[in-house]
Tab-separated table of C-alpha atoms in Angstrom:
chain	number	residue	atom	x	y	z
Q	25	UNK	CA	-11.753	-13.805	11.659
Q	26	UNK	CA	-9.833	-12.983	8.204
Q	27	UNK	CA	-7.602	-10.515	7.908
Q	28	UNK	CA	-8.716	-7.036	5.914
Q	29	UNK	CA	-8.126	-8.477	2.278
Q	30	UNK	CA	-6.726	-5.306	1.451
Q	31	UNK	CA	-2.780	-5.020	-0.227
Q	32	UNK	CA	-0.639	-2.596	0.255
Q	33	UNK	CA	1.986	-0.547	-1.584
Q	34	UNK	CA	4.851	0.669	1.476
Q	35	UNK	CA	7.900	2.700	1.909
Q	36	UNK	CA	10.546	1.559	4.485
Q	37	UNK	CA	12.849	4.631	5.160
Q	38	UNK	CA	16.392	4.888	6.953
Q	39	UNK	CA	16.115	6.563	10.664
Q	40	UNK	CA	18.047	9.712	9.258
Q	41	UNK	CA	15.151	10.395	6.726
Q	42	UNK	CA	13.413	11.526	9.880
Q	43	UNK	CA	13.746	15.025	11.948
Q	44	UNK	CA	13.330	15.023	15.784
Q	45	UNK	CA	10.794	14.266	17.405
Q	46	UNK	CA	10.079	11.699	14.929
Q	47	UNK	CA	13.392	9.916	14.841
Q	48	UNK	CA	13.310	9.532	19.288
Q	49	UNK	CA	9.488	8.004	18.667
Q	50	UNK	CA	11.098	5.592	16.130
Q	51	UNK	CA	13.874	4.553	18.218
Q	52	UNK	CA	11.598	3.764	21.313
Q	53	UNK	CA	9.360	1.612	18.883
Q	54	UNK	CA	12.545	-0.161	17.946
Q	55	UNK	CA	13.319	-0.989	21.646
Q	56	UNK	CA	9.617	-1.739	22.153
Q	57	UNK	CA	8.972	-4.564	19.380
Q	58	UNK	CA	8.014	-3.831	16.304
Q	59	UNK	CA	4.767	-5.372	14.004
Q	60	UNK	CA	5.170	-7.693	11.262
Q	61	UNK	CA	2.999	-8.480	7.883
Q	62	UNK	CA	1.460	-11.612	9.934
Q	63	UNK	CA	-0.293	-8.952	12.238
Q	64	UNK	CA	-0.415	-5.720	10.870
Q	65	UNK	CA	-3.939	-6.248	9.219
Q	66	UNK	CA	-5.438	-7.095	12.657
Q	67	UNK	CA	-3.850	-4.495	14.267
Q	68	UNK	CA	-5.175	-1.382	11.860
Q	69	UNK	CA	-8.697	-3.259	11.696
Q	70	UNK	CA	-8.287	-2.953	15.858
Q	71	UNK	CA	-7.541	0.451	15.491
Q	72	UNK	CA	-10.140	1.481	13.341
Q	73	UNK	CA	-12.736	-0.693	15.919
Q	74	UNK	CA	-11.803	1.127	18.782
Q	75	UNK	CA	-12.628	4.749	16.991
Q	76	UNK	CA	-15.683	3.661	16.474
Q	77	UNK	CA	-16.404	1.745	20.031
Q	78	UNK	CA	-15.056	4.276	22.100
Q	79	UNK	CA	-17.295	7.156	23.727
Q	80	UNK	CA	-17.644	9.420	22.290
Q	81	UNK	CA	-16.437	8.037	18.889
Q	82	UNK	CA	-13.099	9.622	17.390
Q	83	UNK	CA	-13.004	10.295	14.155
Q	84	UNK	CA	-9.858	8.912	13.114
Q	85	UNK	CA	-7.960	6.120	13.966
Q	86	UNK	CA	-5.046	6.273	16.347
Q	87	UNK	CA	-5.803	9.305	18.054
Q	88	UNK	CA	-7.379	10.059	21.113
Q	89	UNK	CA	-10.887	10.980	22.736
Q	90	UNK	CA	-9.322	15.020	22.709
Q	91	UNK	CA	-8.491	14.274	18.841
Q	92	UNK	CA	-4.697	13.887	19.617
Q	93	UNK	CA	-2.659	11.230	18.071
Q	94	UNK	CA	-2.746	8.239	20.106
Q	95	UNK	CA	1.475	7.865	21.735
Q	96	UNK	CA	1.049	4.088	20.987
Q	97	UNK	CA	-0.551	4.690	17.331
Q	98	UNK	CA	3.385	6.789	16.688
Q	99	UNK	CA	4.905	4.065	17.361
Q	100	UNK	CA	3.272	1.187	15.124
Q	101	UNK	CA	6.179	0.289	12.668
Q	102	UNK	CA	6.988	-2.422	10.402
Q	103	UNK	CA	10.660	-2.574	10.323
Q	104	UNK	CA	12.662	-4.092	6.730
Q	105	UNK	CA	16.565	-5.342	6.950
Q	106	UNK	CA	18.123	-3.817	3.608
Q	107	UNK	CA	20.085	-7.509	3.184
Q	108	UNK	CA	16.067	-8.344	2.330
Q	109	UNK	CA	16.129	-5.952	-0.679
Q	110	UNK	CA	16.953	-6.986	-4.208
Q	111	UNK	CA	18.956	-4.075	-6.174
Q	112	UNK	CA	20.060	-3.797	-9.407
Q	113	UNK	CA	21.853	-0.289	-9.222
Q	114	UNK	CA	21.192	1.172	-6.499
Q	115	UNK	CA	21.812	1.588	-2.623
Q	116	UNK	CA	19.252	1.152	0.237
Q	117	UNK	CA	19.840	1.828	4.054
Q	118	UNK	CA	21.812	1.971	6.193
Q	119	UNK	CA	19.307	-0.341	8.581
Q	120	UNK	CA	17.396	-0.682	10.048
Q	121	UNK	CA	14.236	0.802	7.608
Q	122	UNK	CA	11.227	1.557	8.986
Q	123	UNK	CA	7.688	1.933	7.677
Q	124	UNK	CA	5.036	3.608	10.080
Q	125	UNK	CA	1.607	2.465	10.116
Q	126	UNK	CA	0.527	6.158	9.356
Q	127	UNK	CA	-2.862	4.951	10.387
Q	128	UNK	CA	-4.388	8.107	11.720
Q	129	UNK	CA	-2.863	9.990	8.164
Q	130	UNK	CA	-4.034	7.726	6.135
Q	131	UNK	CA	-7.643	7.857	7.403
Q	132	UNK	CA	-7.516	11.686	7.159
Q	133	UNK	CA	-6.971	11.132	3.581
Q	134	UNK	CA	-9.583	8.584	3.203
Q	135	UNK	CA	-12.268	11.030	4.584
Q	136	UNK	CA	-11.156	14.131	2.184
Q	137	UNK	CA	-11.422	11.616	-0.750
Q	138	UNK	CA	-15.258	10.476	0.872
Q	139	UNK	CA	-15.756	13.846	1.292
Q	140	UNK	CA	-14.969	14.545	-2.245
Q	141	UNK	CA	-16.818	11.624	-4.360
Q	142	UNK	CA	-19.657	10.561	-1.637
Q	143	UNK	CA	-23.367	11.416	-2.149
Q	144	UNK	CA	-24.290	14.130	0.511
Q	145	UNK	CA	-27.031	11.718	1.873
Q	146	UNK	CA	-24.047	9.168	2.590
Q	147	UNK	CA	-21.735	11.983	4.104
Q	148	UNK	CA	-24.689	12.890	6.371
Q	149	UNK	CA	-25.576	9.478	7.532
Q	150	UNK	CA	-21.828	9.034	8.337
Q	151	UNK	CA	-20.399	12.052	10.060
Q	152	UNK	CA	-21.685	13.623	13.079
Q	153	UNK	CA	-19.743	16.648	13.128
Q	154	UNK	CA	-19.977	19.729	10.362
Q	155	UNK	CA	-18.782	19.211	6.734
Q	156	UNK	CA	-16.523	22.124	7.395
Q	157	UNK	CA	-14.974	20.704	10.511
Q	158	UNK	CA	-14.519	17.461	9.255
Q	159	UNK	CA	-12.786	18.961	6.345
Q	160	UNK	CA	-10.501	21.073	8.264
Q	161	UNK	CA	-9.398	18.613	10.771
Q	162	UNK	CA	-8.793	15.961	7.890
Q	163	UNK	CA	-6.101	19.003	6.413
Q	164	UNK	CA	-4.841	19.898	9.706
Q	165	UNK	CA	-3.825	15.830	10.361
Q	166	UNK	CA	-2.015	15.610	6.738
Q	167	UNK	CA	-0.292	18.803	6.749
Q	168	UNK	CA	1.566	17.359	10.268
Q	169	UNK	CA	2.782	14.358	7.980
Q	170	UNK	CA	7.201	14.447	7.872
Q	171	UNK	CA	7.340	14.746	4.345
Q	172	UNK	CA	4.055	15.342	3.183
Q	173	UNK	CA	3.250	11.692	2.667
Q	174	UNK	CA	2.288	8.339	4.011
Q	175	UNK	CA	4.428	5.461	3.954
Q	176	UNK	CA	1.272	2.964	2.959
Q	177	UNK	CA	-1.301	2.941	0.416
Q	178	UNK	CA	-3.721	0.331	0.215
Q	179	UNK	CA	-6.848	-1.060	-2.244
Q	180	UNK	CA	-9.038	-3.341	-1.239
Q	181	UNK	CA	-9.537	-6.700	-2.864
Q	182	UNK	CA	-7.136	-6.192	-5.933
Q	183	UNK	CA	-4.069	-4.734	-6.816
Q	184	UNK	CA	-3.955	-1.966	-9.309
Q	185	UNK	CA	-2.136	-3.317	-12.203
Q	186	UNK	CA	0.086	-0.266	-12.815
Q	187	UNK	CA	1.961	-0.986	-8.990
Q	188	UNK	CA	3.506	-4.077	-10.921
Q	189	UNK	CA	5.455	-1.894	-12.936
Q	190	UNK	CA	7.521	-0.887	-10.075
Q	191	UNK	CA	9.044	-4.956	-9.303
Q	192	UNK	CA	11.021	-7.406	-11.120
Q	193	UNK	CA	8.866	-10.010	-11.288
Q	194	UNK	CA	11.846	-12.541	-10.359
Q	195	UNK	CA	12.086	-10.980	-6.770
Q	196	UNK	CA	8.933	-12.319	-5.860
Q	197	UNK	CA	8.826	-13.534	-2.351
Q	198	UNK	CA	6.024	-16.564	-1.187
Q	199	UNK	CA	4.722	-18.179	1.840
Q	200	UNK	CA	2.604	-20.524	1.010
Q	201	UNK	CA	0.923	-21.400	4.489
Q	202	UNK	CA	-2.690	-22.595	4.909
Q	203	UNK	CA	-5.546	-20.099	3.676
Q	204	UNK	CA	-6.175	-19.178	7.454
Q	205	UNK	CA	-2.545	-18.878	8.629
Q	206	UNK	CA	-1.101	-15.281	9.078
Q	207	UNK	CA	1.823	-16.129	7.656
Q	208	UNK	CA	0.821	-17.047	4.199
Q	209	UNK	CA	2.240	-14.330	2.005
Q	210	UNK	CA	3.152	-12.985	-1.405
Q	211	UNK	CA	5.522	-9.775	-1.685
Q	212	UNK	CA	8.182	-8.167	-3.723
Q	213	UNK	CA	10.758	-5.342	-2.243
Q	214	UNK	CA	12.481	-3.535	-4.425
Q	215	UNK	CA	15.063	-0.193	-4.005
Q	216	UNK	CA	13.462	2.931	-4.185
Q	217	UNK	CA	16.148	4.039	-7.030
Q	218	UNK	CA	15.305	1.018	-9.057
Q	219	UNK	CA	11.010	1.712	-7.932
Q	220	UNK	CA	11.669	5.090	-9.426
Q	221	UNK	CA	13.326	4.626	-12.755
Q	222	UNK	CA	10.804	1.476	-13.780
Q	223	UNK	CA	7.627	3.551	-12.980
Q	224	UNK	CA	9.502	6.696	-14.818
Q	225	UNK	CA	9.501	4.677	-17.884
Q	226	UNK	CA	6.491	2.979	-17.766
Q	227	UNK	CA	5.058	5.764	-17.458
Q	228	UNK	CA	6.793	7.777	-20.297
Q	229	UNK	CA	5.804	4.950	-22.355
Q	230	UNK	CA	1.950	4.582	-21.068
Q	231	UNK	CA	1.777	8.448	-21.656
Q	232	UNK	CA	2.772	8.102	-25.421
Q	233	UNK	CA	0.784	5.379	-26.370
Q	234	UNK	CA	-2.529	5.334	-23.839
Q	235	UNK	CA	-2.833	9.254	-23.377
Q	236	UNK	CA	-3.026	10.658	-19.786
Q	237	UNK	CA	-5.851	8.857	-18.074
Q	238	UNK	CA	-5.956	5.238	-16.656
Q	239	UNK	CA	-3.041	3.473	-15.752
Q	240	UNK	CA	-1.170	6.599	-16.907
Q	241	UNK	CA	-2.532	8.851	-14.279
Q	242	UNK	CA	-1.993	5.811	-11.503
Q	243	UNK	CA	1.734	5.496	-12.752
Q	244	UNK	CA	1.915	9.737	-12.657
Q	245	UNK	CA	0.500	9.272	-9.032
Q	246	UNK	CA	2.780	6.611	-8.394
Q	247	UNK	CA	5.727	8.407	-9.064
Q	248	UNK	CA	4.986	11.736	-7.686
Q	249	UNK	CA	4.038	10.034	-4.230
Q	250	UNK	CA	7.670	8.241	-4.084
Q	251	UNK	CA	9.312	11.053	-4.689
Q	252	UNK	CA	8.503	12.556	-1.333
Q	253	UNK	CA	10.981	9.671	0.663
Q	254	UNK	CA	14.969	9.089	1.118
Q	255	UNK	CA	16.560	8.019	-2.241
Q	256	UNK	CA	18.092	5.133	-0.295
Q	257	UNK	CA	14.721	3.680	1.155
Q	258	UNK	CA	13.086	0.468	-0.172
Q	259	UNK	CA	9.400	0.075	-1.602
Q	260	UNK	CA	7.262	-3.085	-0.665
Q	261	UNK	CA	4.207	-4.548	-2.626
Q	262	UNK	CA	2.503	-7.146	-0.419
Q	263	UNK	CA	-0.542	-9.232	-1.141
Q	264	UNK	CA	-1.728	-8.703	2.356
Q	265	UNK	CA	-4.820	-10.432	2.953
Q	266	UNK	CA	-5.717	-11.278	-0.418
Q	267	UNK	CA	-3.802	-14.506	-0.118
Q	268	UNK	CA	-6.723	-15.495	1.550
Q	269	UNK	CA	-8.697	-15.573	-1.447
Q	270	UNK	CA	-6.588	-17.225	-3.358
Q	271	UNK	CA	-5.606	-21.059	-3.299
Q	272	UNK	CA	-1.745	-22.483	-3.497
Q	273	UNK	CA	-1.794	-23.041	-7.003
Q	274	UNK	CA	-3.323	-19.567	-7.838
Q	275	UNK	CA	-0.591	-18.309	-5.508
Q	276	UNK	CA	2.375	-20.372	-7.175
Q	277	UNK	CA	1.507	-20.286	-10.640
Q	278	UNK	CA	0.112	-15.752	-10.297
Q	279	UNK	CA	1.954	-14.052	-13.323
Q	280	UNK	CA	0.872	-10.863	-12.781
Q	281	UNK	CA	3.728	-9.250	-12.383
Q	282	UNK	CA	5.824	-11.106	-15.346
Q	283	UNK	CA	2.784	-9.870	-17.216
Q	284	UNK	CA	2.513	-6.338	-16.470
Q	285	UNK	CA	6.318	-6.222	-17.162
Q	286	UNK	CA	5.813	-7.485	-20.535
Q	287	UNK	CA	2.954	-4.925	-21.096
Q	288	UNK	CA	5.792	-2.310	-20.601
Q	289	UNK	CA	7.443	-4.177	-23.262
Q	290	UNK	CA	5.207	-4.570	-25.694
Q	291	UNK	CA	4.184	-1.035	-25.405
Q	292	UNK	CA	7.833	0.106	-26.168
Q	293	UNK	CA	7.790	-2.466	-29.417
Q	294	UNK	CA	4.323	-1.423	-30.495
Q	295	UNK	CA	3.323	-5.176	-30.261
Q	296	UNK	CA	-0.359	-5.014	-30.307
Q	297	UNK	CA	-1.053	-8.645	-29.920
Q	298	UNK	CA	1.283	-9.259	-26.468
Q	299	UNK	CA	-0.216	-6.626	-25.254
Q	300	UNK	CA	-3.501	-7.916	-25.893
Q	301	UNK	CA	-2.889	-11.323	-24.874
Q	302	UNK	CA	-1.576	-10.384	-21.565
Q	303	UNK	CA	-3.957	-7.992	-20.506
Q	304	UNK	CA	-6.398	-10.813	-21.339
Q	305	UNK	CA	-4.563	-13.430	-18.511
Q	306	UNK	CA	-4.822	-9.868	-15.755
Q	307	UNK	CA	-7.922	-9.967	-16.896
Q	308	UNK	CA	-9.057	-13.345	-16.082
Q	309	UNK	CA	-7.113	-13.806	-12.700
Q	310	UNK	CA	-8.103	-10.579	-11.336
Q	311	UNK	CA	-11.681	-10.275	-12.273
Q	312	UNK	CA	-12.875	-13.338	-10.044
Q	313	UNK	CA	-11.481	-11.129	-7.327
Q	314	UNK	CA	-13.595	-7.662	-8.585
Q	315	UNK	CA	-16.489	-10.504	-8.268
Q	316	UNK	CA	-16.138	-10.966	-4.983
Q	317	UNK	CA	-15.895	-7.221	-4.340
Q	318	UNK	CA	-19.223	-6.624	-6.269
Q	319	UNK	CA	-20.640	-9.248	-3.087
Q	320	UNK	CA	-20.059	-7.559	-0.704
């Protein structure tokens, strides 16, 4: 089976971001073993299976048939050595960082957003329970978040362009393993000082010239949502399983990032035509991919 082609956007913090009990859980994941990109897919796509297999069904992910969260599901972590992030004026760590799954969070945030755009025939077909309690729960779950945020965002089949703002496109880490092999892998880490000052500016610069919707509201997003970790953490974009759909020359020869760069550019020299001729190449690569999406 193929892993979730979904990417992801991530936060690795330093252990003393984190307030007891948080920082014990952490610690005993540590000792435990700890996921990697290779299998953290699966494992979400496991834990959103077993929600929905289990009797009765929970609602969320990662928690249990009383609607606790699951003591296994607080202790999925990817973990991130700082000697693996590129900075350019900044400081990350001390090690080890650690990104939790936030599985259960991050489904209580997908539901208020369902809740909010869905067709009431599609929220009735889908929930069981009472608009009201569904609603309330999905608040109570995010308001027990350290922080106030989730260390992962995702998007299915593509990557929104404005994330690219936040890498140097020479970073770029690649695996190129076979289309089915978990390893296979394209990624970029980057210092959440650095991550913050390139999507400031890109986004001072979108704001001037595109006016306050598109990728200027993702970049305000953006921004706002990595403000709410340590200043010494690192940020992670990662393919995820959209390598899948891609083949080893698409994977080698991907520009996306040198070309969202150059956007930022272009935008801050007014040159119409770069801009234009860039967004073009996006354009092409990434809309085979919105194709696929339209398919299924």
């Amino acid at each position: 089976m193929p892993r979730p082609f979904v990417a992801y956007l991530r936060v690795y913090e330093p252990l003393s971001a984190f307030e007891e009990p948080v920082v014990k859980r952490l610690r005993e994941a540590l000792e435990i073993g700890q996921l990697d990109y290779a299998t953290v897919g699966e494992r979400e796509r496991d834990m959103w299976l077993r929600s929905q297999l289990s009797q009765p069904p929970t609602l969320l992910p990662g928690e249990l048939a009383n609607g606790d969260p699951s003591p296994r599901a607080l202790r999925e972590i990817l973990v991130l050595d700082p000697a693996e992030v590129p900075v350019e004026a900044a400081t990350v760590g001390p090690g080890p960082l650690v990104c939790p799954l936030d599985v259960r969070a991050r489904a209580a945030a997908a539901l208020v957003g369902f809740l909010t755009s869905s067709h009431p025939a599609l929220r009735d077909a889908a929930l069981s329970a009472s608009l009201e309690s569904v609603r309330e729960k999905a608040a109570d779950v995010l308001s027990e978040l350290p922080g106030g945020a989730v260390h992962i965002v995702s998007t299915t089949w593509t990557v929104p362009l404005p994330w690219f703002t936040i890498v140097d496109p020479a970073q770029r880490h690649i695996e190129v393993a076979t289309r089915t092999d978990a390893r296979r892998q394209v990624c970029w880490r980057v210092a959440m000082a650095d991550a913050r000052r390139r999507v400031a500016k890109a986004h001072s610069l979108a704001e001037r010239v595109l006016g306050d919707q598109g990728p200027t509201k993702v970049l305000e997003d953006t921004g706002r949502w990595l403000e709410h970790f340590h200043p010494h953490s690192a940020v992670e974009l990662d393919y995820g399983g959209l390598v899948q759909l891609l083949d080893d020359e698409e994977l080698v020869e991907d520009t996306s990032a040198a070309d969202v760069n150059a956007i930022v550019t272009a935008l801050e020299q007014e040159d119409v035509e770069e801009i234009a001729s860039r967004f073009e190449r996006l354009r092409d690569f990434w809309g085979d991919l919105a194709v696929r999406e339209r398919f299924n």
